[in-house]
PDB file of C-alpha atoms in Angstrom:
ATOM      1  CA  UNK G   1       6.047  -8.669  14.118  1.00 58.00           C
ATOM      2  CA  UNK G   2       4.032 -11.684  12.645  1.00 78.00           C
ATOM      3  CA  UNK G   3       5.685 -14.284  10.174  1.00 91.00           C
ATOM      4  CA  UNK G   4       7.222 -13.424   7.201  1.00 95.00           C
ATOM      5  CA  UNK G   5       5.431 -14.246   4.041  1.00 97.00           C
ATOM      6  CA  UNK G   6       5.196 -17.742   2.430  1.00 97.00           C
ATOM      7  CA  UNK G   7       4.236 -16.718  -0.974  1.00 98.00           C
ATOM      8  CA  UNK G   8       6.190 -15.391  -3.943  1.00 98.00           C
ATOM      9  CA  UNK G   9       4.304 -12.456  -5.814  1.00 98.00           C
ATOM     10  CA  UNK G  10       4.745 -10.167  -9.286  1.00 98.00           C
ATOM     11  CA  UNK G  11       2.904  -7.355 -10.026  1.00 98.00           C
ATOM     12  CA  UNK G  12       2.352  -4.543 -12.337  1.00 98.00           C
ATOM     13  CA  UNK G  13       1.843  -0.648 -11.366  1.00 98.00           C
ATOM     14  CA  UNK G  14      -0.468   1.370 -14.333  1.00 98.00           C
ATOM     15  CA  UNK G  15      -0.436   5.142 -13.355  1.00 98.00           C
ATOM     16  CA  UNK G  16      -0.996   8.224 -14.784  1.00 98.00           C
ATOM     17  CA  UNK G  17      -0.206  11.463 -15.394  1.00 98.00           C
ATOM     18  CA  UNK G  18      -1.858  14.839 -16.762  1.00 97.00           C
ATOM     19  CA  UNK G  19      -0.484  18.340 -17.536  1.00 96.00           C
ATOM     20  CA  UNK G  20       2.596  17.481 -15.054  1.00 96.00           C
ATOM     21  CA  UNK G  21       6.333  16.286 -14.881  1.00 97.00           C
ATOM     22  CA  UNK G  22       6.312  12.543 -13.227  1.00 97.00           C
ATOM     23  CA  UNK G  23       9.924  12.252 -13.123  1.00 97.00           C
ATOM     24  CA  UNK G  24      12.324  15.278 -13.865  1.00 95.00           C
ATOM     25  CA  UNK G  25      15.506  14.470 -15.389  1.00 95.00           C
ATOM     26  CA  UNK G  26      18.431  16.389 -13.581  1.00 94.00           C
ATOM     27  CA  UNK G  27      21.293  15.750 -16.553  1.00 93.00           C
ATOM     28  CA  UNK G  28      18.506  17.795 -18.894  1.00 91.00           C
ATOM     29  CA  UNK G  29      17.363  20.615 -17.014  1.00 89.00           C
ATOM     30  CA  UNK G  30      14.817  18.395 -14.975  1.00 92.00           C
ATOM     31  CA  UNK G  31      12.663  17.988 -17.906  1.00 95.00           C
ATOM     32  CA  UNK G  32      11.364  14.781 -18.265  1.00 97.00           C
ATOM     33  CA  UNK G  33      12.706  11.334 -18.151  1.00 97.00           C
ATOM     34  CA  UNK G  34      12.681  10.247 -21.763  1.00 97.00           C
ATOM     35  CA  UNK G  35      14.419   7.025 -23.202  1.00 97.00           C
ATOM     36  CA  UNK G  36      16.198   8.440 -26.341  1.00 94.00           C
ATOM     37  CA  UNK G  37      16.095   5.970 -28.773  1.00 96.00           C
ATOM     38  CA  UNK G  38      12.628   5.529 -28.706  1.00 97.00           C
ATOM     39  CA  UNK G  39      10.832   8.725 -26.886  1.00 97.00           C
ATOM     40  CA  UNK G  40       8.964   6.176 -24.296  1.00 98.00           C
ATOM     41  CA  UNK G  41       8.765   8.072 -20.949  1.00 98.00           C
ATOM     42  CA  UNK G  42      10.544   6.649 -17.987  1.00 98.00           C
ATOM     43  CA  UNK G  43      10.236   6.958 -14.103  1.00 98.00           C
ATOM     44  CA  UNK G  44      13.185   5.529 -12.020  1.00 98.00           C
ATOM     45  CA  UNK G  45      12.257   3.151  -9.082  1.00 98.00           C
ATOM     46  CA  UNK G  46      13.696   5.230  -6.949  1.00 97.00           C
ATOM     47  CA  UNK G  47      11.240   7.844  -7.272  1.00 97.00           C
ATOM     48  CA  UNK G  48       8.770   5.273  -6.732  1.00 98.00           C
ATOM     49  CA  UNK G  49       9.692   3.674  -3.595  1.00 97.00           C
ATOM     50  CA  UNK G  50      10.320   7.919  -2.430  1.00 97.00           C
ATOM     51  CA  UNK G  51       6.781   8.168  -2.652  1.00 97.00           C
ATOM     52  CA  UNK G  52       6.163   4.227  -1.233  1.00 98.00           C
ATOM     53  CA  UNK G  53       8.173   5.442   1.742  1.00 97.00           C
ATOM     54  CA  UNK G  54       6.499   8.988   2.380  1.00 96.00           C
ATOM     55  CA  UNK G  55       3.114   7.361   2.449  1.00 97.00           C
ATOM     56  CA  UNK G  56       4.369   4.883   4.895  1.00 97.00           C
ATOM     57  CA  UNK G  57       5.701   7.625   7.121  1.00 95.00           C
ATOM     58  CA  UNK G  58       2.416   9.393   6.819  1.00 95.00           C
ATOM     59  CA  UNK G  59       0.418   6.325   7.147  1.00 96.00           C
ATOM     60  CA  UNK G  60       2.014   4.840  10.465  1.00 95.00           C
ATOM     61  CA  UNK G  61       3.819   8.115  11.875  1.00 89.00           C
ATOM     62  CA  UNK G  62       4.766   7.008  15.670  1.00 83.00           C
ATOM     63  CA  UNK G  63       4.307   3.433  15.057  1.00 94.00           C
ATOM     64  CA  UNK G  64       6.998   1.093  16.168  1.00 94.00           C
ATOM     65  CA  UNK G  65       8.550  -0.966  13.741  1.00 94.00           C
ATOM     66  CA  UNK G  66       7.642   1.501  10.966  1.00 96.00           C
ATOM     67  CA  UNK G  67       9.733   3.779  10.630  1.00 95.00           C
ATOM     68  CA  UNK G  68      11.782   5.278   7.480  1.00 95.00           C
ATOM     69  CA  UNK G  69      15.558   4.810   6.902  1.00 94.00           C
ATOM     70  CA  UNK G  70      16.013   6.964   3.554  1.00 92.00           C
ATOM     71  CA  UNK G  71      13.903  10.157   4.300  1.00 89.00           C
ATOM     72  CA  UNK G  72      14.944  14.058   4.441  1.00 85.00           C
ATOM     73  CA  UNK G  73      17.366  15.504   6.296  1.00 81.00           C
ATOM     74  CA  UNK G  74      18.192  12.314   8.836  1.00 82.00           C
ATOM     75  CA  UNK G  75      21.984  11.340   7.987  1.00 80.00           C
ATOM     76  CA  UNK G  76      22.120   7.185   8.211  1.00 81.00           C
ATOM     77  CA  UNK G  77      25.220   7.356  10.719  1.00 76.00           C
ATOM     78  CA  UNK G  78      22.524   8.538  13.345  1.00 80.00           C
ATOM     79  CA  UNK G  79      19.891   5.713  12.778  1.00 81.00           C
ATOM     80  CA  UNK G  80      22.854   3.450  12.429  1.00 77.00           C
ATOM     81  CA  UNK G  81      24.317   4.705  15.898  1.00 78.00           C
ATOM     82  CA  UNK G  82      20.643   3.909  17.481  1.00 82.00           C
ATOM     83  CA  UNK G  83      21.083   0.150  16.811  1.00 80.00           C
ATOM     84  CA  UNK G  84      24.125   0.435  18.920  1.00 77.00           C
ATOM     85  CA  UNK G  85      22.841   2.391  21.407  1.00 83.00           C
ATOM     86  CA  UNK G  86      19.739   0.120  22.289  1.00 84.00           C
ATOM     87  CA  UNK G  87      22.401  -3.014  22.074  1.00 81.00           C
ATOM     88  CA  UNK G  88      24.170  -2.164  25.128  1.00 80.00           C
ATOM     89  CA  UNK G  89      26.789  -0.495  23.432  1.00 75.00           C
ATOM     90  CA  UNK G  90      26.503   3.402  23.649  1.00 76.00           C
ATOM     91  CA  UNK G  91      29.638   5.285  23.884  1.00 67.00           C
ATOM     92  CA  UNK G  92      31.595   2.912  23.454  1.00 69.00           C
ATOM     93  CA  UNK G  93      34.724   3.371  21.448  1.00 67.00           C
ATOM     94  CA  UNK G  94      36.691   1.351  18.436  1.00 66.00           C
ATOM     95  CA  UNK G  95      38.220  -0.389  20.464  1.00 74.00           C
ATOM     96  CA  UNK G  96      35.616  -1.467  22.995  1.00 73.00           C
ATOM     97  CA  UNK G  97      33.931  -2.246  19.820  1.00 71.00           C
ATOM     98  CA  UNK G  98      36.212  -4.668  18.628  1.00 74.00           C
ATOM     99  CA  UNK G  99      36.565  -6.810  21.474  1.00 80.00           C
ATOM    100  CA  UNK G 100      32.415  -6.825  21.605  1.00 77.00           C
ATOM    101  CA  UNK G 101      32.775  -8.643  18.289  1.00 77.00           C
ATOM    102  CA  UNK G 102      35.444 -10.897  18.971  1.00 81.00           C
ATOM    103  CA  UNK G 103      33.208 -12.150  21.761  1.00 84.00           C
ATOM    104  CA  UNK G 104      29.950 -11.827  19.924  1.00 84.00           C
ATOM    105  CA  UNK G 105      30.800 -12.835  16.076  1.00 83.00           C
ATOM    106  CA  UNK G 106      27.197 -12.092  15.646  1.00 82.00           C
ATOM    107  CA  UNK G 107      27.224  -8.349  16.792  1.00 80.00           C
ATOM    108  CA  UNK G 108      26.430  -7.106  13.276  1.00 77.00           C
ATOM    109  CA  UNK G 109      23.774  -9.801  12.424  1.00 83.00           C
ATOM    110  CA  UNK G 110      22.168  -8.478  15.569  1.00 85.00           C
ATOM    111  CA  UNK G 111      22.534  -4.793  14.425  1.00 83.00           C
ATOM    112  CA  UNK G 112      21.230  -6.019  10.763  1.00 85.00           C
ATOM    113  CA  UNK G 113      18.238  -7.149  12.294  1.00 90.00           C
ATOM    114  CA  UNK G 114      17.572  -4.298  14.855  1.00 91.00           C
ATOM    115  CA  UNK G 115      17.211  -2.175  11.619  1.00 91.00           C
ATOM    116  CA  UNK G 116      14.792  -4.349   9.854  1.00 93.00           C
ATOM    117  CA  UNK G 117      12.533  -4.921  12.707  1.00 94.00           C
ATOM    118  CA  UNK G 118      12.462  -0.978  13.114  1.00 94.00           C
ATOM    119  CA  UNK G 119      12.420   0.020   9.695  1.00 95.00           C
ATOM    120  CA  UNK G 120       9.689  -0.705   7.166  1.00 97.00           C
ATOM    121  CA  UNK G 121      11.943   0.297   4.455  1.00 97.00           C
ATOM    122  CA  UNK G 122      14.892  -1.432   5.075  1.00 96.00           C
ATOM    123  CA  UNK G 123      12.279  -4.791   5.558  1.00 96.00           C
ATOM    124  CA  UNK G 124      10.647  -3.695   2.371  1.00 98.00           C
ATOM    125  CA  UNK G 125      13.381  -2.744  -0.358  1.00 98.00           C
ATOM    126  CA  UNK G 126      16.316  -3.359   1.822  1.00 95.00           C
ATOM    127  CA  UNK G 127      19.446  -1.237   2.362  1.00 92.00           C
ATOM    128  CA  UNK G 128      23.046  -0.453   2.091  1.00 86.00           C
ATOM    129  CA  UNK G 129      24.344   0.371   5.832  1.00 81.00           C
ATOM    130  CA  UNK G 130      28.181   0.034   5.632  1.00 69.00           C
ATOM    131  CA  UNK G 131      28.994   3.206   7.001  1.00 61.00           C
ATOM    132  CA  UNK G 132      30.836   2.274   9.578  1.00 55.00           C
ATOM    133  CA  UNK G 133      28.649   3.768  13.029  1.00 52.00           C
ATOM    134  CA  UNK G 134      31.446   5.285  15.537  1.00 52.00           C
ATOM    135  CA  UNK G 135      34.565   3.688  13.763  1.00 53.00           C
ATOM    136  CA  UNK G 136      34.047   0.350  13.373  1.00 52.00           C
ATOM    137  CA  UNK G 137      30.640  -1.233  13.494  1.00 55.00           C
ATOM    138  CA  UNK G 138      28.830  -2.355  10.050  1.00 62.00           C
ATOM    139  CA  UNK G 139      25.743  -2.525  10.033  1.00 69.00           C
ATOM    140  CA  UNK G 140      25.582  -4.452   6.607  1.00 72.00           C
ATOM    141  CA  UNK G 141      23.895  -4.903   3.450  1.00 84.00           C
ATOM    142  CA  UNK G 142      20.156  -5.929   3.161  1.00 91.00           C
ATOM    143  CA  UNK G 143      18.587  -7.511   0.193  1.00 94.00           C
ATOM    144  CA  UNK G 144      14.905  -6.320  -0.010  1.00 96.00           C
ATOM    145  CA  UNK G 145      12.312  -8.953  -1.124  1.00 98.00           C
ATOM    146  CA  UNK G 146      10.422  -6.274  -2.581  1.00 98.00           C
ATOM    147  CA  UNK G 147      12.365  -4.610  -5.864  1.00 97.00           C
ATOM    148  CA  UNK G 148      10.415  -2.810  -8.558  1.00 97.00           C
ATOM    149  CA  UNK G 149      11.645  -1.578 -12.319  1.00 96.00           C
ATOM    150  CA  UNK G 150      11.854   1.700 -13.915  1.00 98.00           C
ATOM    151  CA  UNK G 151       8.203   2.660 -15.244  1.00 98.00           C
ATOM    152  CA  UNK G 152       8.187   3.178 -18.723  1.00 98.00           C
ATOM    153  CA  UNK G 153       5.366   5.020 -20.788  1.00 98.00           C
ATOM    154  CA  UNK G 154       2.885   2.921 -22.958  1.00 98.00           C
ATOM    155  CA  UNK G 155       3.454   5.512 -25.646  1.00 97.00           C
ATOM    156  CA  UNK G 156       5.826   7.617 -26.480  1.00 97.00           C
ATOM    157  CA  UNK G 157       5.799  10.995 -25.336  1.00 96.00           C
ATOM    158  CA  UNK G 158       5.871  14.531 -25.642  1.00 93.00           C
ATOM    159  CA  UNK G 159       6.908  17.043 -23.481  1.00 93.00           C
ATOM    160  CA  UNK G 160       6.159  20.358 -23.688  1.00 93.00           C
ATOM    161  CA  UNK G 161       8.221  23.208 -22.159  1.00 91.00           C
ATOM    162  CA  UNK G 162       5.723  25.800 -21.110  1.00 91.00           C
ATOM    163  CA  UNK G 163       6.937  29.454 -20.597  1.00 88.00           C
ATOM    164  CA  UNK G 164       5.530  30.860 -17.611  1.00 86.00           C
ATOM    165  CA  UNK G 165       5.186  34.299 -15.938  1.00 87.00           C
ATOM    166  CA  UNK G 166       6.116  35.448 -11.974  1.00 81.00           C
ATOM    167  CA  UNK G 167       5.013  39.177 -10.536  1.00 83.00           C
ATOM    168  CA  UNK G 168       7.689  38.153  -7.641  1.00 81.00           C
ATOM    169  CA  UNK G 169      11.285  39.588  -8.727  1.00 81.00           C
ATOM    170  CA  UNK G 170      14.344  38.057  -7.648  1.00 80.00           C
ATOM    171  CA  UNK G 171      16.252  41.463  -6.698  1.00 84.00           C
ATOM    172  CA  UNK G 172      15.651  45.329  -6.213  1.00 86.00           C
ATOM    173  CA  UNK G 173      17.779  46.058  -9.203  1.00 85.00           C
ATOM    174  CA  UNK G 174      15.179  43.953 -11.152  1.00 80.00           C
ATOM    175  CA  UNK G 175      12.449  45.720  -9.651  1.00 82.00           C
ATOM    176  CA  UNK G 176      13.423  49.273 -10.731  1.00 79.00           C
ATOM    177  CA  UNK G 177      13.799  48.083 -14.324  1.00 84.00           C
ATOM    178  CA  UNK G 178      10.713  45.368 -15.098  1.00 83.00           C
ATOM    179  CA  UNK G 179       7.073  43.799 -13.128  1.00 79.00           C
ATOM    180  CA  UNK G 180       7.648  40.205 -14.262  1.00 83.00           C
ATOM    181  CA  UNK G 181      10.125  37.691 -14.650  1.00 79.00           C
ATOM    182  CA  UNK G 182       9.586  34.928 -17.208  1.00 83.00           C
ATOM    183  CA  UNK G 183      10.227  31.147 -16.233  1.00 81.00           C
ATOM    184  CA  UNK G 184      10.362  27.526 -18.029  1.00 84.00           C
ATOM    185  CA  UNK G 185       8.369  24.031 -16.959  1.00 90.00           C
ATOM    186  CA  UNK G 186       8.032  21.157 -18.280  1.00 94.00           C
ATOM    187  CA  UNK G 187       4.653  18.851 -19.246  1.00 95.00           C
ATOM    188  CA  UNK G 188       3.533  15.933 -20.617  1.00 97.00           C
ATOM    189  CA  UNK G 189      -0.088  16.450 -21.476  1.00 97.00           C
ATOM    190  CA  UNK G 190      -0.607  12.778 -20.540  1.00 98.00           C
ATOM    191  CA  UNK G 191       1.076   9.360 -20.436  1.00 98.00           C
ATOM    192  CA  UNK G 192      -0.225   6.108 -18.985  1.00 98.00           C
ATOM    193  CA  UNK G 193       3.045   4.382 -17.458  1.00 98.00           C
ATOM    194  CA  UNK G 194       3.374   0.658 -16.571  1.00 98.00           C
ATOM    195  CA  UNK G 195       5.617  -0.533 -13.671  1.00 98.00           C
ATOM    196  CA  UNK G 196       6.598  -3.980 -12.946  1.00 98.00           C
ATOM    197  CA  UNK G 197       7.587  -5.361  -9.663  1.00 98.00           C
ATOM    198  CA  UNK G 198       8.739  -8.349  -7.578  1.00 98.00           C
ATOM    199  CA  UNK G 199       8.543 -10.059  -4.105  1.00 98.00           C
ATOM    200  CA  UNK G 200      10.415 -12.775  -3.111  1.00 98.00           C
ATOM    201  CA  UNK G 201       9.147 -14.850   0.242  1.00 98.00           C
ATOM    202  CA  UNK G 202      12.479 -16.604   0.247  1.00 97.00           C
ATOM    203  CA  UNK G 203      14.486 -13.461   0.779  1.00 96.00           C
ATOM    204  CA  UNK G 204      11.351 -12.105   3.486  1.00 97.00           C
ATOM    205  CA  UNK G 205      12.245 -15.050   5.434  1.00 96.00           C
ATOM    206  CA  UNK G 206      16.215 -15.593   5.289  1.00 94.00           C
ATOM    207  CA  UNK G 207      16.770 -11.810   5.541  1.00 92.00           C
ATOM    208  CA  UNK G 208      13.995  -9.134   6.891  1.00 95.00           C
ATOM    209  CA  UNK G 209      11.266 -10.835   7.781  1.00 95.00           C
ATOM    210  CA  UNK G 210       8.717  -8.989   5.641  1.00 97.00           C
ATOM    211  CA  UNK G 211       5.106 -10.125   6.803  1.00 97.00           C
ATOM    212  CA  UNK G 212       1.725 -10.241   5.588  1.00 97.00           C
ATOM    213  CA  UNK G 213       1.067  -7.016   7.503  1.00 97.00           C
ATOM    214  CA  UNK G 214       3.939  -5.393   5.565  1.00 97.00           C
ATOM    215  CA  UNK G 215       2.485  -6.901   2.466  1.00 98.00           C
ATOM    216  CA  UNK G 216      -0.858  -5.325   2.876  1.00 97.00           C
ATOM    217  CA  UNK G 217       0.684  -1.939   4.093  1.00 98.00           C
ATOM    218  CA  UNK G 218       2.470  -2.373   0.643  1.00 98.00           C
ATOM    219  CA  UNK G 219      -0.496  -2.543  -1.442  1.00 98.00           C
ATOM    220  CA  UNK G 220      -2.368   0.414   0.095  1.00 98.00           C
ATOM    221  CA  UNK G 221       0.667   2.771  -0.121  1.00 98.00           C
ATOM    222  CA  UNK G 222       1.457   1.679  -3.863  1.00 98.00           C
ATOM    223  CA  UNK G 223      -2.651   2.784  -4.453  1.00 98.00           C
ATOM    224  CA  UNK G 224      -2.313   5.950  -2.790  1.00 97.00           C
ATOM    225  CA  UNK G 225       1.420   7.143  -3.248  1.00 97.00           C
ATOM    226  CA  UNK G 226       0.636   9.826  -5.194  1.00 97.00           C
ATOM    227  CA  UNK G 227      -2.536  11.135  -2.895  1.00 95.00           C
ATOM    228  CA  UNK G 228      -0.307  12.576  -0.496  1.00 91.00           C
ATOM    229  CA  UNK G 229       2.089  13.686  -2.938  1.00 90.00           C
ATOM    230  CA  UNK G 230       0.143  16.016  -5.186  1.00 93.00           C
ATOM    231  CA  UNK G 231       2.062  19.041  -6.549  1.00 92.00           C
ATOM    232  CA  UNK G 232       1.867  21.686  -9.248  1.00 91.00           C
ATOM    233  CA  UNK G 233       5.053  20.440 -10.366  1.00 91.00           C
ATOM    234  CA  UNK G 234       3.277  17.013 -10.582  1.00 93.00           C
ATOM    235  CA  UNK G 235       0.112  17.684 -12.287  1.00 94.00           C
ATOM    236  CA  UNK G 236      -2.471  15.224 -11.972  1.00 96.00           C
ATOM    237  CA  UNK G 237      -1.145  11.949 -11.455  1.00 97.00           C
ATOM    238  CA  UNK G 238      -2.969   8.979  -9.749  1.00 97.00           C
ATOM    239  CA  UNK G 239      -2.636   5.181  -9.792  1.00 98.00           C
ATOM    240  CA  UNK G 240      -5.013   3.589 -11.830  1.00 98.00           C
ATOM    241  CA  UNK G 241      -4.395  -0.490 -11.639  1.00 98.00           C
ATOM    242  CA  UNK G 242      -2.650  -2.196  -8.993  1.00 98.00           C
ATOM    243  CA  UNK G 243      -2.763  -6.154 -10.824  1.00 98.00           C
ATOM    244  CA  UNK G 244      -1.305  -8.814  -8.199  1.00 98.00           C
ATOM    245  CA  UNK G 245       0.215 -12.231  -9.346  1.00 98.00           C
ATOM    246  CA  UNK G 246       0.122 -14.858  -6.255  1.00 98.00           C
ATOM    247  CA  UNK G 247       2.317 -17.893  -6.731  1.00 98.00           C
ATOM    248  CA  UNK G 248       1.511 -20.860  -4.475  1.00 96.00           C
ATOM    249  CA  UNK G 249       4.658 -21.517  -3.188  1.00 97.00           C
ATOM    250  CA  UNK G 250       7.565 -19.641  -1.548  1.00 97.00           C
ATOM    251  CA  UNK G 251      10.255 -20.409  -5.004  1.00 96.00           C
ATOM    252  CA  UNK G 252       7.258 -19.909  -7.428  1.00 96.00           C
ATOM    253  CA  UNK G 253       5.180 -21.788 -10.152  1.00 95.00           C
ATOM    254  CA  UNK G 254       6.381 -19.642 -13.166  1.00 96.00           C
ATOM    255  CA  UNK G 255       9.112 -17.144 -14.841  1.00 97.00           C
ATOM    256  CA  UNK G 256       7.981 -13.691 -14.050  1.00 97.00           C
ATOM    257  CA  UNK G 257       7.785 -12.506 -17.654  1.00 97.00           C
ATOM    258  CA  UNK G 258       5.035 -15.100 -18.666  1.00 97.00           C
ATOM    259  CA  UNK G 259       3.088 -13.399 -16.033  1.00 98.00           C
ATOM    260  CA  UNK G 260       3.689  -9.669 -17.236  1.00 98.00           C
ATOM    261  CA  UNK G 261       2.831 -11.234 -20.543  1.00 97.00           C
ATOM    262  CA  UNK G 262      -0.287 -11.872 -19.874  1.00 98.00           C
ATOM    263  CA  UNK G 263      -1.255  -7.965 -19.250  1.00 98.00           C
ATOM    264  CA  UNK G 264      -1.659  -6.004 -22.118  1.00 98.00           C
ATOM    265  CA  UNK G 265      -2.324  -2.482 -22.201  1.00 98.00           C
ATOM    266  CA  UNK G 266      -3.383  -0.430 -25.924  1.00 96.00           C
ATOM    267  CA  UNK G 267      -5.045   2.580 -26.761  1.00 96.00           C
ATOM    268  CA  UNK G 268      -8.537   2.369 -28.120  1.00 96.00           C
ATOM    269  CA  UNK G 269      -7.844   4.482 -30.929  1.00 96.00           C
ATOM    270  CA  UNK G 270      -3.886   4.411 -32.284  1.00 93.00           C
ATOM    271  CA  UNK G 271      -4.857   7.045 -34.784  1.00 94.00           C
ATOM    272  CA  UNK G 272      -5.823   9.823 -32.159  1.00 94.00           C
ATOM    273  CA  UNK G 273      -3.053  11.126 -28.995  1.00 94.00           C
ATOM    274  CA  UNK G 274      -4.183   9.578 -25.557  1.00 96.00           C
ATOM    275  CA  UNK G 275      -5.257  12.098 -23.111  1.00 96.00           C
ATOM    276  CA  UNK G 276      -7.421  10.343 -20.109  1.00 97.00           C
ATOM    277  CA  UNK G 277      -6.753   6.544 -18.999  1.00 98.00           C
ATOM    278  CA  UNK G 278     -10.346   6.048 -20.650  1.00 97.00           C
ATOM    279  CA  UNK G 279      -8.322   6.500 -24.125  1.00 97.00           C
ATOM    280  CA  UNK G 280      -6.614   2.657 -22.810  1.00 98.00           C
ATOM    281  CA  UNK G 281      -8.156  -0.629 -22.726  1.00 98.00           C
ATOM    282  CA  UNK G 282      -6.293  -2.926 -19.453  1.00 98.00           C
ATOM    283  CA  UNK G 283      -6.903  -6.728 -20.540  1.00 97.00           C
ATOM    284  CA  UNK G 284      -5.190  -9.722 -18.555  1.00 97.00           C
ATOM    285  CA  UNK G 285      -5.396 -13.059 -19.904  1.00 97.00           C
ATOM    286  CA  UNK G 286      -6.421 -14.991 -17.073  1.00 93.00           C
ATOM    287  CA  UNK G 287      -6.621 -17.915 -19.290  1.00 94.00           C
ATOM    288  CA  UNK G 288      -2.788 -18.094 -20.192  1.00 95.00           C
ATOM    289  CA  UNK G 289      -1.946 -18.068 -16.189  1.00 96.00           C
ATOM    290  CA  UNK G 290       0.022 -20.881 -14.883  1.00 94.00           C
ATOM    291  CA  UNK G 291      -0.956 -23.477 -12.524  1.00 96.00           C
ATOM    292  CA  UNK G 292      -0.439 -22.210  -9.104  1.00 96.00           C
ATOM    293  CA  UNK G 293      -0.499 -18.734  -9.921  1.00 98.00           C
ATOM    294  CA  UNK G 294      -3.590 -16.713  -8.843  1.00 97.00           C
ATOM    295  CA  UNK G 295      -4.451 -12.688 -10.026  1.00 97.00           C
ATOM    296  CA  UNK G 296      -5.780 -10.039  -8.394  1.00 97.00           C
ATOM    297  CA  UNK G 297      -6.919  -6.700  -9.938  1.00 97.00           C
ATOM    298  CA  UNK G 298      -7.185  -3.182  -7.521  1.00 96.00           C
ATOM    299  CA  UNK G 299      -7.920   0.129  -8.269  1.00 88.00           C
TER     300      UNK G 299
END
């Protein structure tokens, strides 16, 4: 792994979606995420960094020192366990365990960093490992440099519930009795949604050494995360503007909300619902940035 990274950055997510459910809502029958008092959309971060992670998995399957902590059906005790194993210490038990540490204070430091070197996502967003691997080890608690807010909608929205039809029935009893079964989803016919995210070079270096390859990797999955996610479920959904503030310094030049600040998103025509990102106009006020503080605009 190269150096960690030297600079402190912000940036803002704008991404779409079109006939589709971004971000279902399991306390209301997965419809979705809606802030109550004020009908803006929302999409947590963890669903974000879900689909961060899968393109990263797709992206670099096989490739050491890229591989996925949180992913499907892989309990943490077992990738836990594998820092112990490649540490000399396989099979052994509590108590072997304990005098390890007493003459290594550093055991779980070492373990700590086994799992960021190996694991993008614990480098990227960090981790919670105290699970205890085989009785007594902890493999500890990461701080990510990289954390990212809920997405909120631009405008409020609407979802729709759409009743829908199925010739496949459930049981034979059905079958003797009726040819379709009727079913429930949930839309919103569009909403252009605004994430805003962080990355702190100070916590890269002291903690998981998150590099400028990381970095990079980064960028490219948060511009195609939803490209190898696509489902009906979904809709259409795509990210539309990736905007990048670069301080010039590790601690930074400026607070992070003078920077959002300086992005503003509207719709061209208030009067008339949004339904294509062409309905938005995407303005940042270069002129208001700070000294020190460079942007960068991808699509």
């Amino acid at each position: 792994m190269s150096e960690s990274i030297k600079n402190r950055y912000e940036f803002v997510i704008l991404f779409d979606v079109e006939n589709g459910n971004p971000n279902g809502d399991p306390d209301a029958g997965n419809m979705p995420r809606v802030d109550p008092e004020t009908g803006y959309g929302l999409v947590t971060d963890v669903c974000l960094k879900r689909k961060i992670r899968n393109y990263v998995e797709t992206a670099k399957e096989d490739v050491p020192g890229y591989r996925i902590y949180i992913k499907d059906s892989v309990p943490l005790n077992r990738s836990d366990a594998e820092a112990l194993d490649k540490l000399g210490y396989k099979g052994v038990d509590e108590k072997g365990l304990k005098d390890a540490k007493k003459k290594d204070p550093t055991l779980d430091m070492k373990v700590r960093d086994f799992m960021c070197q190996n694991f993008y996502d614990i480098r990227t967003f960090g981790a919670v490992m105290t699970t205890f691997v085989k009785g007594n080890l902890n493999c500890g608690q990461v701080r990510g440099p990289v954390q990212l807010s809920f997405a909120r909608s631009v405008d409020p929205i609407v979802p729709q519930e759409v009743t829908i039809t199925r010739v496949a029935i459930t049981t034979e009893a059905d079958a003797e009795r009726k040819g379709t079964e009727m079913g429930r989803k949930y839309i919103v016919p569009y909403a252009l949604y605004r994430a805003e995210g962080y990355i702190s070079a100070n916590l890269a270096r002291k903690t998981t050494g998150f590099s400028e390859e990381d970095l990079s990797l980064l960028w490219e999955a948060i511009l195609n995360m939803f490209e190898t996610d696509h489902s009906a479920a979904r809709g259409k959904m795509a990210v539309r503007k990736l905007i990048i503030f670069k301080h010039d310094t590790e601690l930074g030049c400026a607070p992070a909300y003078k920077l959002f600040d300086t992005v503003q998103v509207c719709r061209k025509n208030p009067d008339a619902p949004a339904r294509a990102y062409g309905d938005y106009t995407v303005v940042v006020d270069a002129a208001a940035l700070p000294a020190g503080v460079t942007c960068t605009e991808l699509a």
